[in-house]
Each structure stands twice: as structure tokens, then as C-alpha cells.
Tab-separated table of C-alpha atoms in Angstrom:
chain	number	residue	atom	x	y	z
V	567	UNK	CA	0.000	0.000	0.000
V	568	UNK	CA	2.782	2.396	0.850
V	569	UNK	CA	4.513	1.473	-2.427
V	570	UNK	CA	1.373	2.378	-4.493
V	571	UNK	CA	1.039	5.689	-2.738
V	572	UNK	CA	4.603	6.503	-3.441
V	573	UNK	CA	4.108	5.654	-7.135
V	574	UNK	CA	1.157	8.070	-7.467
V	575	UNK	CA	3.148	10.820	-5.829
V	576	UNK	CA	6.082	10.195	-8.126
V	577	UNK	CA	3.863	10.242	-11.231
V	578	UNK	CA	2.188	13.463	-10.152
V	579	UNK	CA	5.510	15.075	-9.542
V	580	UNK	CA	6.703	13.923	-12.952
V	581	UNK	CA	3.597	15.438	-14.629
V	582	UNK	CA	4.183	18.745	-12.858
V	583	UNK	CA	7.829	18.677	-13.857
V	584	UNK	CA	6.833	17.910	-17.510
V	585	UNK	CA	4.397	20.810	-17.676
V	586	UNK	CA	6.904	23.181	-16.157
V	587	UNK	CA	9.429	22.012	-18.695
V	588	UNK	CA	7.031	22.460	-21.712
V	589	UNK	CA	5.837	18.847	-22.090
V	590	UNK	CA	2.181	17.756	-22.893
V	591	UNK	CA	-0.516	18.490	-20.250
V	592	UNK	CA	-2.516	15.299	-19.745
V	593	UNK	CA	-5.253	16.750	-17.597
V	594	UNK	CA	-8.755	16.199	-19.159
V	595	UNK	CA	-10.940	19.178	-20.165
V	596	UNK	CA	-14.138	19.280	-18.242
V	597	UNK	CA	-17.417	20.369	-19.980
V	598	UNK	CA	-21.184	20.171	-19.605
V	599	UNK	CA	-24.161	20.693	-21.939
V	600	UNK	CA	-27.535	22.358	-21.470
V	601	UNK	CA	-29.759	20.554	-22.287
V	602	UNK	CA	-28.011	17.328	-21.306
V	603	UNK	CA	-30.834	14.787	-21.092
V	604	UNK	CA	-32.544	13.263	-24.149
V	605	UNK	CA	-35.874	14.890	-25.111
V	606	UNK	CA	-35.357	17.807	-22.762
V	607	UNK	CA	-37.704	20.793	-23.130
V	608	UNK	CA	-36.427	24.361	-23.547
V	609	UNK	CA	-38.688	26.949	-22.023
V	610	UNK	CA	-39.229	29.347	-24.940
V	611	UNK	CA	-38.404	30.032	-28.570
V	612	UNK	CA	-35.043	31.712	-27.894
V	613	UNK	CA	-33.671	29.722	-24.968
V	614	UNK	CA	-30.002	29.101	-25.933
V	615	UNK	CA	-28.136	25.811	-26.062
V	616	UNK	CA	-25.103	26.172	-23.705
V	617	UNK	CA	-21.756	24.392	-23.779
V	618	UNK	CA	-19.807	25.041	-20.558
V	619	UNK	CA	-16.037	24.412	-20.157
V	620	UNK	CA	-13.820	24.380	-17.077
V	621	UNK	CA	-11.056	26.143	-18.951
V	622	UNK	CA	-10.629	28.736	-21.636
V	623	UNK	CA	-11.138	27.242	-25.077
V	624	UNK	CA	-10.152	28.206	-28.606
V	625	UNK	CA	-13.451	29.650	-29.684
V	626	UNK	CA	-13.362	28.730	-33.367
V	627	UNK	CA	-12.705	25.065	-32.534
V	628	UNK	CA	-15.652	24.877	-30.187
V	629	UNK	CA	-18.042	26.697	-32.526
V	630	UNK	CA	-17.132	24.484	-35.506
V	631	UNK	CA	-18.183	21.223	-33.899
V	632	UNK	CA	-21.493	22.453	-32.476
V	633	UNK	CA	-24.490	21.980	-34.794
V	634	UNK	CA	-28.269	21.857	-34.252
V	635	UNK	CA	-30.577	20.177	-36.768
V	636	UNK	CA	-34.201	19.189	-37.146
V	637	UNK	CA	-35.631	16.515	-39.383
V	638	UNK	CA	-35.730	18.961	-42.285
V	639	UNK	CA	-32.951	21.492	-41.873
V	640	UNK	CA	-29.799	22.738	-40.189
V	641	UNK	CA	-30.693	25.474	-37.734
V	642	UNK	CA	-29.092	28.845	-38.306
V	643	UNK	CA	-27.921	30.390	-35.036
V	644	UNK	CA	-25.704	32.976	-33.374
V	645	UNK	CA	-22.680	32.050	-31.209
V	646	UNK	CA	-21.723	34.090	-28.181
V	647	UNK	CA	-19.362	33.577	-25.191
V	648	UNK	CA	-19.723	34.386	-21.578
V	649	UNK	CA	-16.436	33.533	-19.900
V	650	UNK	CA	-15.812	29.871	-20.741
V	651	UNK	CA	-19.465	29.245	-21.704
V	652	UNK	CA	-20.516	29.006	-25.364
V	653	UNK	CA	-24.121	30.030	-26.185
V	654	UNK	CA	-25.992	29.011	-29.359
V	655	UNK	CA	-29.196	31.016	-29.965
V	656	UNK	CA	-31.381	30.182	-33.011
V	657	UNK	CA	-31.900	33.081	-35.384
V	658	UNK	CA	-35.493	32.167	-36.332
V	659	UNK	CA	-36.277	30.886	-32.844
V	660	UNK	CA	-37.226	27.341	-31.886
V	661	UNK	CA	-40.504	25.973	-33.165
V	662	UNK	CA	-42.883	24.270	-30.783
V	663	UNK	CA	-43.234	20.511	-31.063
V	664	UNK	CA	-40.209	20.073	-33.338
V	665	UNK	CA	-37.583	17.568	-32.306
V	666	UNK	CA	-34.075	19.039	-32.526
V	667	UNK	CA	-30.729	17.279	-32.293
V	668	UNK	CA	-27.635	18.887	-30.791
V	669	UNK	CA	-24.514	17.403	-32.384
V	670	UNK	CA	-21.011	17.695	-30.895
V	671	UNK	CA	-18.615	15.820	-33.145
V	672	UNK	CA	-14.918	16.595	-33.454
V	673	UNK	CA	-11.883	17.866	-31.583
V	674	UNK	CA	-11.670	21.066	-29.553
V	675	UNK	CA	-8.545	22.661	-28.080
V	676	UNK	CA	-8.076	24.692	-25.002
V	677	UNK	CA	-5.936	27.804	-24.936
V	678	UNK	CA	-3.306	25.922	-22.850
V	679	UNK	CA	-2.981	23.314	-25.635
V	680	UNK	CA	-5.037	20.430	-24.339
V	681	UNK	CA	-7.410	18.615	-26.690
V	682	UNK	CA	-10.942	17.341	-26.188
V	683	UNK	CA	-12.415	14.900	-28.663
V	684	UNK	CA	-16.153	14.632	-28.268
V	685	UNK	CA	-19.002	12.727	-29.946
V	686	UNK	CA	-22.369	13.565	-28.414
V	687	UNK	CA	-25.917	13.680	-29.860
V	688	UNK	CA	-28.685	15.053	-27.682
V	689	UNK	CA	-32.307	15.447	-28.734
V	690	UNK	CA	-34.503	18.200	-27.286
V	691	UNK	CA	-37.699	20.225	-27.808
V	692	UNK	CA	-38.700	23.818	-27.194
V	693	UNK	CA	-41.929	25.335	-25.855
V	694	UNK	CA	-43.877	22.033	-25.955
V	695	UNK	CA	-43.703	18.418	-27.124
V	696	UNK	CA	-47.181	18.292	-28.631
V	697	UNK	CA	-47.946	16.118	-31.644
V	698	UNK	CA	-47.934	17.923	-34.990
V	699	UNK	CA	-51.293	18.757	-36.599
V	700	UNK	CA	-52.443	16.717	-39.583
V	701	UNK	CA	-54.617	17.575	-42.566
V	702	UNK	CA	-57.204	14.821	-42.234
V	703	UNK	CA	-59.550	15.684	-45.121
V	704	UNK	CA	-59.924	18.209	-47.893
V	705	UNK	CA	-62.293	19.086	-50.717
V	706	UNK	CA	-61.993	18.962	-53.673
V	707	UNK	CA	-60.138	15.705	-53.264
V	708	UNK	CA	-56.913	14.955	-55.104
V	709	UNK	CA	-57.550	14.781	-58.872
V	710	UNK	CA	-61.320	15.315	-58.517
V	711	UNK	CA	-63.585	16.450	-61.367
V	712	UNK	CA	-65.863	19.300	-60.285
V	713	UNK	CA	-68.116	21.922	-61.813
V	714	UNK	CA	-67.279	25.603	-61.907
V	715	UNK	CA	-70.253	26.800	-59.888
V	716	UNK	CA	-70.057	27.406	-56.151
V	717	UNK	CA	-66.779	25.560	-55.544
V	718	UNK	CA	-65.973	25.806	-51.824
V	719	UNK	CA	-62.612	24.540	-50.580
V	720	UNK	CA	-62.635	22.701	-47.265
V	721	UNK	CA	-59.702	21.687	-45.048
V	722	UNK	CA	-60.209	19.628	-41.878
V	723	UNK	CA	-57.350	19.442	-39.357
V	724	UNK	CA	-56.689	17.091	-36.456
V	725	UNK	CA	-56.477	19.907	-33.893
V	726	UNK	CA	-57.187	23.643	-33.576
V	727	UNK	CA	-55.018	25.696	-35.905
V	728	UNK	CA	-53.398	29.107	-35.881
V	729	UNK	CA	-55.478	31.039	-38.410
V	730	UNK	CA	-52.836	33.481	-39.613
V	731	UNK	CA	-50.146	30.897	-40.348
V	732	UNK	CA	-52.601	28.600	-42.151
V	733	UNK	CA	-54.052	31.376	-44.282
V	734	UNK	CA	-50.559	32.591	-45.167
V	735	UNK	CA	-49.371	29.072	-46.008
V	736	UNK	CA	-52.287	28.254	-48.334
V	737	UNK	CA	-51.973	29.045	-52.040
V	738	UNK	CA	-54.524	28.166	-54.717
V	739	UNK	CA	-53.699	28.877	-58.345
V	740	UNK	CA	-55.628	31.500	-60.302
V	741	UNK	CA	-58.576	32.064	-57.973
V	742	UNK	CA	-58.073	35.723	-57.043
V	743	UNK	CA	-58.874	36.881	-53.526
V	744	UNK	CA	-59.559	34.183	-50.929
V	745	UNK	CA	-62.271	34.462	-48.281
V	746	UNK	CA	-61.688	32.375	-45.123
V	747	UNK	CA	-64.314	30.948	-42.789
V	748	UNK	CA	-63.236	28.968	-39.699
V	749	UNK	CA	-65.401	26.660	-37.602
V	750	UNK	CA	-65.288	23.732	-35.148
V	751	UNK	CA	-62.857	25.426	-32.749
V	752	UNK	CA	-60.594	26.393	-35.709
V	753	UNK	CA	-60.243	22.807	-36.898
V	754	UNK	CA	-62.237	23.343	-40.104
V	755	UNK	CA	-61.506	25.918	-42.777
V	756	UNK	CA	-63.739	26.883	-45.735
V	757	UNK	CA	-62.295	28.997	-48.538
V	758	UNK	CA	-64.323	30.798	-51.189
V	759	UNK	CA	-63.273	33.132	-53.975
V	760	UNK	CA	-64.822	36.070	-55.798
V	761	UNK	CA	-63.389	34.969	-59.150
V	762	UNK	CA	-65.247	32.583	-61.438
V	763	UNK	CA	-63.593	29.281	-62.261
V	764	UNK	CA	-62.727	28.504	-65.853
V	765	UNK	CA	-64.250	25.297	-67.213
V	766	UNK	CA	-62.060	22.384	-68.286
V	767	UNK	CA	-59.082	23.775	-66.349
V	768	UNK	CA	-56.786	22.188	-63.747
V	769	UNK	CA	-56.244	24.090	-60.509
V	770	UNK	CA	-53.509	23.322	-57.969
V	771	UNK	CA	-53.336	24.143	-54.285
V	772	UNK	CA	-50.495	23.985	-51.786
V	773	UNK	CA	-50.479	24.132	-47.980
V	774	UNK	CA	-46.915	24.698	-46.788
V	775	UNK	CA	-45.494	23.221	-43.603
V	776	UNK	CA	-45.240	26.720	-42.184
V	777	UNK	CA	-48.892	26.364	-41.129
V	778	UNK	CA	-49.085	25.774	-37.373
V	779	UNK	CA	-51.487	24.517	-34.796
V	780	UNK	CA	-52.894	26.842	-32.169
V	781	UNK	CA	-50.081	25.791	-29.792
V	782	UNK	CA	-47.418	26.593	-32.401
V	783	UNK	CA	-46.591	23.137	-33.796
V	784	UNK	CA	-46.141	23.154	-37.595
V	785	UNK	CA	-47.502	20.658	-40.063
V	786	UNK	CA	-45.136	17.718	-40.470
V	787	UNK	CA	-45.057	18.205	-44.259
V	788	UNK	CA	-46.353	20.297	-47.121
V	789	UNK	CA	-49.707	19.168	-48.503
V	790	UNK	CA	-50.726	19.729	-52.108
V	791	UNK	CA	-53.367	18.628	-54.564
V	792	UNK	CA	-55.186	19.476	-57.759
V	793	UNK	CA	-58.649	19.230	-59.281
V	794	UNK	CA	-60.153	19.791	-62.726
V	795	UNK	CA	-63.335	21.689	-63.606
V	796	UNK	CA	-64.417	19.160	-66.228
V	797	UNK	CA	-67.498	17.590	-64.686
V	798	UNK	CA	-69.773	19.216	-67.269
V	799	UNK	CA	-69.001	17.878	-70.746
V	800	UNK	CA	-72.066	19.303	-72.557
V	801	UNK	CA	-71.607	22.483	-74.576
V	802	UNK	CA	-74.457	25.004	-74.570
V	803	UNK	CA	-76.385	25.557	-77.805
V	804	UNK	CA	-79.495	27.300	-79.095
V	805	UNK	CA	-82.442	24.909	-79.425
V	806	UNK	CA	-85.180	27.361	-80.382
V	807	UNK	CA	-85.945	30.920	-81.536
V	808	UNK	CA	-89.600	32.009	-81.687
V	809	UNK	CA	-91.913	35.055	-81.357
V	810	UNK	CA	-93.467	35.777	-77.955
V	811	UNK	CA	-96.359	38.006	-76.914
V	812	UNK	CA	-96.560	39.963	-73.652
V	813	UNK	CA	-99.786	39.444	-71.711
V	814	UNK	CA	-100.752	39.715	-68.033
V	815	UNK	CA	-97.161	40.389	-66.981
V	816	UNK	CA	-95.590	37.432	-68.811
V	817	UNK	CA	-94.277	36.492	-72.232
V	818	UNK	CA	-96.005	33.643	-74.048
V	819	UNK	CA	-95.003	31.830	-77.261
V	820	UNK	CA	-97.277	32.733	-80.177
V	821	UNK	CA	-96.793	29.344	-81.818
V	822	UNK	CA	-95.661	31.029	-85.037
V	823	UNK	CA	-92.300	30.651	-86.748
V	824	UNK	CA	-89.679	33.369	-86.474
V	825	UNK	CA	-88.743	33.489	-90.155
V	826	UNK	CA	-91.900	35.258	-91.376
V	827	UNK	CA	-94.359	35.603	-88.476
V	828	UNK	CA	-92.899	38.181	-86.074
V	829	UNK	CA	-95.771	40.615	-85.547
V	830	UNK	CA	-95.796	44.204	-84.251
V	831	UNK	CA	-95.315	44.510	-80.479
V	832	UNK	CA	-93.849	41.039	-80.114
V	833	UNK	CA	-90.465	39.983	-78.742
V	834	UNK	CA	-88.113	37.182	-79.718
V	835	UNK	CA	-87.368	34.328	-77.307
V	836	UNK	CA	-84.110	32.354	-77.508
V	837	UNK	CA	-84.042	28.969	-75.785
V	838	UNK	CA	-80.921	26.977	-74.856
V	839	UNK	CA	-80.321	23.331	-73.993
V	840	UNK	CA	-79.104	24.030	-70.436
V	841	UNK	CA	-79.005	26.723	-67.720
V	842	UNK	CA	-77.093	29.775	-68.875
V	843	UNK	CA	-74.780	32.304	-67.242
V	844	UNK	CA	-75.314	36.034	-66.791
V	845	UNK	CA	-73.531	36.979	-70.008
V	846	UNK	CA	-76.400	35.454	-72.000
V	847	UNK	CA	-78.156	38.802	-71.485
V	848	UNK	CA	-75.471	40.394	-73.689
V	849	UNK	CA	-75.329	37.631	-76.266
V	850	UNK	CA	-77.901	38.725	-78.860
V	851	UNK	CA	-77.356	41.204	-81.677
V	852	UNK	CA	-78.983	41.935	-85.027
V	853	UNK	CA	-77.826	42.794	-88.517
V	854	UNK	CA	-78.988	45.416	-89.475
V	855	UNK	CA	-78.875	46.771	-85.948
V	856	UNK	CA	-81.994	46.857	-83.779
V	857	UNK	CA	-82.280	48.506	-80.375
V	858	UNK	CA	-83.847	46.908	-77.334
V	859	UNK	CA	-83.074	45.015	-74.162
V	860	UNK	CA	-82.756	41.387	-73.074
V	861	UNK	CA	-84.445	39.787	-70.077
V	862	UNK	CA	-84.411	36.292	-68.607
V	863	UNK	CA	-87.457	34.135	-69.228
V	864	UNK	CA	-86.070	31.127	-67.357
V	865	UNK	CA	-82.671	29.683	-66.499
V	866	UNK	CA	-82.591	28.292	-70.050
V	867	UNK	CA	-84.212	31.100	-72.083
V	868	UNK	CA	-84.178	34.839	-72.715
V	869	UNK	CA	-86.447	37.322	-74.501
V	870	UNK	CA	-85.289	40.247	-76.638
V	871	UNK	CA	-87.676	43.199	-76.258
V	872	UNK	CA	-87.514	45.742	-79.068
V	873	UNK	CA	-87.405	49.463	-78.286
V	874	UNK	CA	-89.428	49.873	-81.515
V	875	UNK	CA	-90.696	47.392	-84.048
V	876	UNK	CA	-88.315	46.282	-86.804
V	877	UNK	CA	-88.631	47.822	-90.256
V	878	UNK	CA	-91.235	46.279	-92.561
V	879	UNK	CA	-90.104	44.248	-95.567
V	880	UNK	CA	-86.528	44.038	-94.211
V	881	UNK	CA	-84.460	40.885	-93.819
V	882	UNK	CA	-82.749	40.727	-90.439
V	883	UNK	CA	-80.211	38.286	-89.022
V	884	UNK	CA	-80.406	37.380	-85.335
V	885	UNK	CA	-76.980	36.369	-84.018
V	886	UNK	CA	-76.247	34.623	-80.713
V	887	UNK	CA	-72.551	35.123	-79.954
V	888	UNK	CA	-70.072	32.243	-79.856
V	889	UNK	CA	-68.911	33.653	-76.493
V	890	UNK	CA	-72.253	32.980	-74.833
V	891	UNK	CA	-71.610	30.965	-71.658
V	892	UNK	CA	-73.682	28.537	-69.651
V	893	UNK	CA	-73.818	28.540	-65.859
V	894	UNK	CA	-70.607	26.470	-65.767
V	895	UNK	CA	-68.754	28.934	-68.016
V	896	UNK	CA	-68.713	26.747	-71.134
V	897	UNK	CA	-69.094	28.680	-74.397
V	898	UNK	CA	-71.291	27.796	-77.343
V	899	UNK	CA	-68.158	28.096	-79.466
V	900	UNK	CA	-69.875	29.183	-82.694
V	901	UNK	CA	-72.188	32.031	-83.658
V	902	UNK	CA	-75.808	30.977	-84.056
V	903	UNK	CA	-77.573	32.820	-86.901
V	904	UNK	CA	-81.136	32.862	-88.179
V	905	UNK	CA	-82.737	35.175	-90.761
V	906	UNK	CA	-86.246	36.586	-90.456
V	907	UNK	CA	-88.528	39.088	-92.161
V	908	UNK	CA	-90.949	40.759	-89.733
V	909	UNK	CA	-94.635	40.319	-90.429
V	910	UNK	CA	-95.034	44.058	-90.009
V	911	UNK	CA	-96.739	45.926	-92.879
V	912	UNK	CA	-96.182	49.461	-94.005
V	913	UNK	CA	-99.003	51.866	-93.308
V	914	UNK	CA	-100.921	52.540	-96.526
V	915	UNK	CA	-103.660	54.821	-97.801
V	916	UNK	CA	-106.421	52.450	-98.890
V	917	UNK	CA	-108.918	55.015	-100.087
V	918	UNK	CA	-109.541	58.700	-100.757
V	919	UNK	CA	-113.203	59.684	-100.917
V	920	UNK	CA	-114.821	63.101	-101.498
V	921	UNK	CA	-118.376	64.362	-101.230
V	922	UNK	CA	-118.498	64.392	-105.003
V	923	UNK	CA	-118.202	60.595	-104.740
V	924	UNK	CA	-114.816	60.562	-106.393
V	925	UNK	CA	-112.909	57.673	-104.831
V	926	UNK	CA	-109.427	56.269	-105.117
V	927	UNK	CA	-108.709	52.776	-103.876
V	928	UNK	CA	-105.098	51.822	-103.141
V	929	UNK	CA	-104.004	55.422	-103.582
V	930	UNK	CA	-100.600	56.038	-105.063
V	931	UNK	CA	-98.530	59.142	-105.628
V	932	UNK	CA	-99.109	61.574	-108.468
V	933	UNK	CA	-102.767	60.661	-108.909
V	934	UNK	CA	-104.892	63.477	-110.410
V	935	UNK	CA	-108.452	63.670	-109.142
V	936	UNK	CA	-111.247	66.225	-109.870
V	937	UNK	CA	-112.918	67.439	-106.680
V	938	UNK	CA	-115.958	69.661	-106.175
V	939	UNK	CA	-115.568	72.925	-104.319
V	940	UNK	CA	-118.501	74.021	-102.158
V	941	UNK	CA	-119.264	77.785	-102.310
V	942	UNK	CA	-119.285	80.346	-100.848
V	943	UNK	CA	-116.217	79.541	-98.694
V	944	UNK	CA	-114.498	77.293	-101.211
V	945	UNK	CA	-114.800	74.229	-98.992
V	946	UNK	CA	-113.456	70.785	-99.822
V	947	UNK	CA	-114.574	67.749	-97.843
V	948	UNK	CA	-112.774	64.403	-98.077
V	949	UNK	CA	-111.984	61.297	-96.081
V	950	UNK	CA	-108.794	59.180	-96.037
V	951	UNK	CA	-108.975	55.478	-95.257
V	952	UNK	CA	-105.797	53.960	-93.786
V	953	UNK	CA	-104.733	50.318	-93.716
V	954	UNK	CA	-104.089	50.290	-89.951
V	955	UNK	CA	-105.768	51.875	-86.905
V	956	UNK	CA	-104.230	54.904	-85.192
V	957	UNK	CA	-103.683	55.450	-81.498
V	958	UNK	CA	-105.512	58.295	-79.820
V	959	UNK	CA	-102.252	60.185	-79.288
V	960	UNK	CA	-101.268	60.033	-82.966
V	961	UNK	CA	-104.601	61.020	-84.491
V	962	UNK	CA	-104.088	64.753	-83.934
V	963	UNK	CA	-100.429	64.601	-84.972
V	964	UNK	CA	-101.386	62.844	-88.195
V	965	UNK	CA	-103.909	65.514	-89.172
V	966	UNK	CA	-101.365	68.251	-88.566
V	967	UNK	CA	-98.785	66.570	-90.823
V	968	UNK	CA	-101.096	66.318	-93.853
V	969	UNK	CA	-100.771	69.392	-96.091
V	970	UNK	CA	-102.859	70.912	-98.897
V	971	UNK	CA	-101.234	73.728	-100.874
V	972	UNK	CA	-101.956	75.577	-104.135
V	973	UNK	CA	-100.025	74.036	-107.023
V	974	UNK	CA	-101.181	75.743	-110.252
V	975	UNK	CA	-101.454	78.497	-111.127
V	976	UNK	CA	-99.164	80.363	-108.764
V	977	UNK	CA	-101.731	83.082	-108.292
V	978	UNK	CA	-103.951	80.811	-106.188
V	979	UNK	CA	-104.225	82.032	-102.596
V	980	UNK	CA	-103.348	79.773	-99.594
V	981	UNK	CA	-105.945	77.439	-98.147
V	982	UNK	CA	-106.743	76.691	-94.510
V	983	UNK	CA	-107.775	73.610	-92.572
V	984	UNK	CA	-111.277	74.131	-91.246
V	985	UNK	CA	-111.884	70.989	-89.182
V	986	UNK	CA	-110.717	67.425	-88.578
V	987	UNK	CA	-112.745	64.448	-87.455
V	988	UNK	CA	-111.946	60.764	-87.098
V	989	UNK	CA	-114.975	58.615	-87.912
V	990	UNK	CA	-113.045	55.559	-86.768
V	991	UNK	CA	-109.477	54.653	-85.810
V	992	UNK	CA	-108.536	54.255	-89.472
V	993	UNK	CA	-110.846	56.806	-91.197
V	994	UNK	CA	-109.810	60.492	-91.152
V	995	UNK	CA	-112.214	63.209	-92.367
V	996	UNK	CA	-110.999	66.723	-93.200
V	997	UNK	CA	-112.483	69.980	-94.438
V	998	UNK	CA	-110.364	72.685	-96.108
V	999	UNK	CA	-111.555	76.148	-97.165
V	1000	UNK	CA	-110.559	79.006	-99.446
V	1001	UNK	CA	-110.077	76.766	-102.466
V	1002	UNK	CA	-110.912	78.313	-105.871
V	1003	UNK	CA	-112.660	76.293	-108.524
V	1004	UNK	CA	-111.516	76.562	-112.113
V	1005	UNK	CA	-113.186	79.285	-114.242
V	1006	UNK	CA	-113.302	77.009	-117.237
V	1007	UNK	CA	-110.282	78.484	-118.959
V	1008	UNK	CA	-107.344	77.686	-116.663
V	1009	UNK	CA	-107.564	74.539	-114.439
V	1010	UNK	CA	-106.834	75.003	-110.763
V	1011	UNK	CA	-104.720	72.331	-109.029
V	1012	UNK	CA	-103.978	71.758	-105.365
V	1013	UNK	CA	-101.351	69.363	-104.004
V	1014	UNK	CA	-102.381	67.063	-101.117
V	1015	UNK	CA	-99.380	65.461	-99.372
V	1016	UNK	CA	-99.650	62.619	-96.859
V	1017	UNK	CA	-96.034	62.311	-95.639
V	1018	UNK	CA	-94.359	58.919	-95.400
V	1019	UNK	CA	-91.084	57.595	-94.037
V	1020	UNK	CA	-90.110	57.534	-90.375
V	1021	UNK	CA	-90.654	61.272	-90.037
V	1022	UNK	CA	-94.051	61.112	-91.672
V	1023	UNK	CA	-97.354	60.015	-90.210
V	1024	UNK	CA	-97.212	57.172	-87.713
V	1025	UNK	CA	-100.075	55.122	-86.332
V	1026	UNK	CA	-98.589	55.280	-82.835
V	1027	UNK	CA	-97.552	51.631	-82.896
V	1028	UNK	CA	-94.442	52.063	-85.005
V	1029	UNK	CA	-96.025	51.604	-88.425
V	1030	UNK	CA	-95.531	54.316	-91.039
V	1031	UNK	CA	-95.879	54.731	-94.772
V	1032	UNK	CA	-93.015	53.668	-96.969
V	1033	UNK	CA	-93.099	56.957	-98.920
V	1034	UNK	CA	-95.142	60.105	-99.388
V	1035	UNK	CA	-98.561	59.832	-101.000
V	1036	UNK	CA	-99.237	62.869	-103.224
V	1037	UNK	CA	-102.641	63.486	-104.844
V	1038	UNK	CA	-103.162	66.389	-107.222
V	1039	UNK	CA	-106.691	67.728	-106.800
V	1040	UNK	CA	-108.318	69.638	-109.692
V	1041	UNK	CA	-110.763	72.091	-108.151
V	1042	UNK	CA	-114.046	72.259	-110.096
V	1043	UNK	CA	-117.404	73.854	-109.378
V	1044	UNK	CA	-119.883	71.806	-107.405
V	1045	UNK	CA	-122.482	70.240	-109.694
């Protein structure tokens, strides 16, 4: 026993002598780690990892062998020293629920020349050790075929989520602004958009692993999926065009064909094979142009209401645009065209009758007609029979547009309208005075003009004469 004690003393003295003489120092370097136990829990997001030494170390050596990783990345951090203690603080901060691994692998040297070779791996957590959230269900499902109308995205999670991180982590291609609606204690998310989906198009979505649960634990992976708006394979098309009549607040089919039987005051209905979108109200045009408005009759049909009746004896083309979309956004793809001639007659003068029993049937311009003048005021009485009835409002306007003026000779004095009377809605009676009958030597002519065209007389329902009707009246003495 005494011999062993003496040996230890001798060896210790030799080691002291070697150090004092510049030989290798064999004393071990003491160190400790915080955290030191597997699966330890750091208190908050910036609690540092600490490596403590019992002697002054070469800082670069110690910093090079210290590394912290997670399952997905190497953690970026700042090194700092406090005496002989090395601190590693994560730049982004620790994330709750993530398992980190502290690695110490390599050789470190102290300032006095001693070496420490270390190989340590310590796992730890920060904030909490809760299980990561999972995306349990979503709609539309991966690769699903859906329609374009009222698509609502749904995401169901395994635990309450942090709204901001989830909403920031979710991207959906080409849908514009997203509207979020949370429910079930923030475990269910519904997403709507104010932008219409395009038919027959693939859309992709991505939920990054930066999304976190309410207690700060991120998703274990990035989720993604896609769906296609190709559920509806039927293209819209026009299946019928026909005249409709307005009665008792509704439009009813007349049963007539559109090509030749569109009557005054009627509209045109266009029927499709499926429910249509809003742009169907802007889909109809005419060549030549016609003014009016379009209203919905049903989800599959519209009616075009004319501001004024089409022109008589005119061929029109109704065109439904190739860009017309159904409720799913599918286009017809081709212009639909149909020609029609309105069954709308011109207004005509059917007869001209005077008290002298001179009558013209189917009156035409430049007719010459002898008429008797009643003395002493030079009165001329006549009636005009029209082919269509006149509205009450237009009767007075019509009388004021008809003119009677001296024609030959130029010395004839002006005449005046004495009275107007409508015997019926299509029979106008007039009396003019101050006409001069012929003296037997020089005939006296007066020009009666019933104006036509759009600016001429109008029956109040859009019908007018194609052209002026002019009758030359030869004034003769009453027999």
C-alpha cells in the first residue's frame, strides 16, 4: 500500500515537472451541456443551447463542432461567449413541437494546448412536445372532377389551428382573392373566392409546412393537390328561336315561326339546352342593328324586347354570340344565326273619298283627281282610309302633318284647314276652305301630301308609310 502511494506521488511530480518544462498536459478538459438529457424541453423560442467548459477554449474550434438540426434542416444560429461558456441562440427561434438534435462531433482545443475529442448527440424540444397537426380531409379531393359553380374549398385538421399561419401558407392557383371561414374550434376551414372558375381547367393548391397549430406546432409536411373543372361535358347551344307576346305580366309563345311571323309589339325568345350564365343577357345582336333590351325568361331562355318594331319588308339576321356561356362557363363556341322578315306591314292609304263621290282605292302618288268645291267659302270635304288603326295620341299629330297647298297656277291664294274628325281609328275626315274652282279656262290644281317615311305620319304603334302619297286635286265647281 505504501509502495502504491509513493508511485502516485512520483507520477504526479513527474507530470508537474513535464508541464513546467514544456511537455504535454494530460489533464482532461471538463465540460457540460444544457440541455443534457434526451428529449429535454427548452422553455421558450429563444432559450439558448449552452456548452460550458472548465477552462478557456479556442473559440473557433468549439463553434465548428457544435451543430443543431431538425428533421428537415440545419438550424441557423448565433454564437456568443460568456467567460468559458458558449451560447448558441437560433436566429429564427425554436418551433414548438419540433424535435431538434444537438450534435457535438470533433476535436476542440483549449488555450493551454489540451485537446478534447467529443461525440455527443442530444435530442430536445422547445416550448412544448405536442404532436404535430395533420390535414385529415380536404375538398376537392386529389384529382377530382368538379363543376365551376359554387366551388368551396374545405380543409379539416386534427387539432385547432393558428389562423394566420394557415391562411398565409395556403396558395390556390388563379382564384383571385380568398375568403376564409373557420369553424369547429378552428379545426375546419372553408375557402371561397370572388373569381369565377374557368371550365375544363386544372387548378392546384399547396399548404406549406409553415402552417401551425394553435399551440405553435407546424404541419409535419407540405400538402398539395389538384382538381379539374371538367365535370360538365355538354356544350351550350341554341335549341329554339320564336316570337313571344306579352300578356298579363308574362311572355307567351305565339306558336308562329320566327322566319316570317314576327308581328308588331312582339319579342323574340331564344331557348338553350341548359341553364345559362349572366352573359347570355349580352349575347344577342342583329344585322342590321336593332335597339332593345334582353331579359331572362327562365334559367334556359331569354327574350329580346324591341325598343321599336323592326322595319317592314326588311331581312334581319339574329346572331347569338359564340362567347355565350352557360352557368358552368362553357361557351357555345360558334355564332348561331337565323334570318327573319318581320310580319309588319307598311301603313298605306287604302282610299280617298270626297263628297263628289270621287274615290281612289289603293291610292298612289301623283294621282290626279277632280274634286268639287262648295261655295261660298271654297270648302273641300274628303276622307282618307288607312290600312291600320291609329292610337288616340297620334290622331291629332297625323292631321297636322297632312298638307294641302296651291299648285297651279301660282296666283292661287293659300288654303286653310277648317276641321278634322276621325270617324273611326282608321278613317280620317278633313275639311279645307278658301279653295278656288276653275273658271273654265285655266284649271286650278292643289297638291295634297300625306307624308311617309319615319318622319311622316305614324299610327302610334311604329307603323308608317313607306313613302309620301301625293294626290293632285283639280278644283271644279260643285255640280
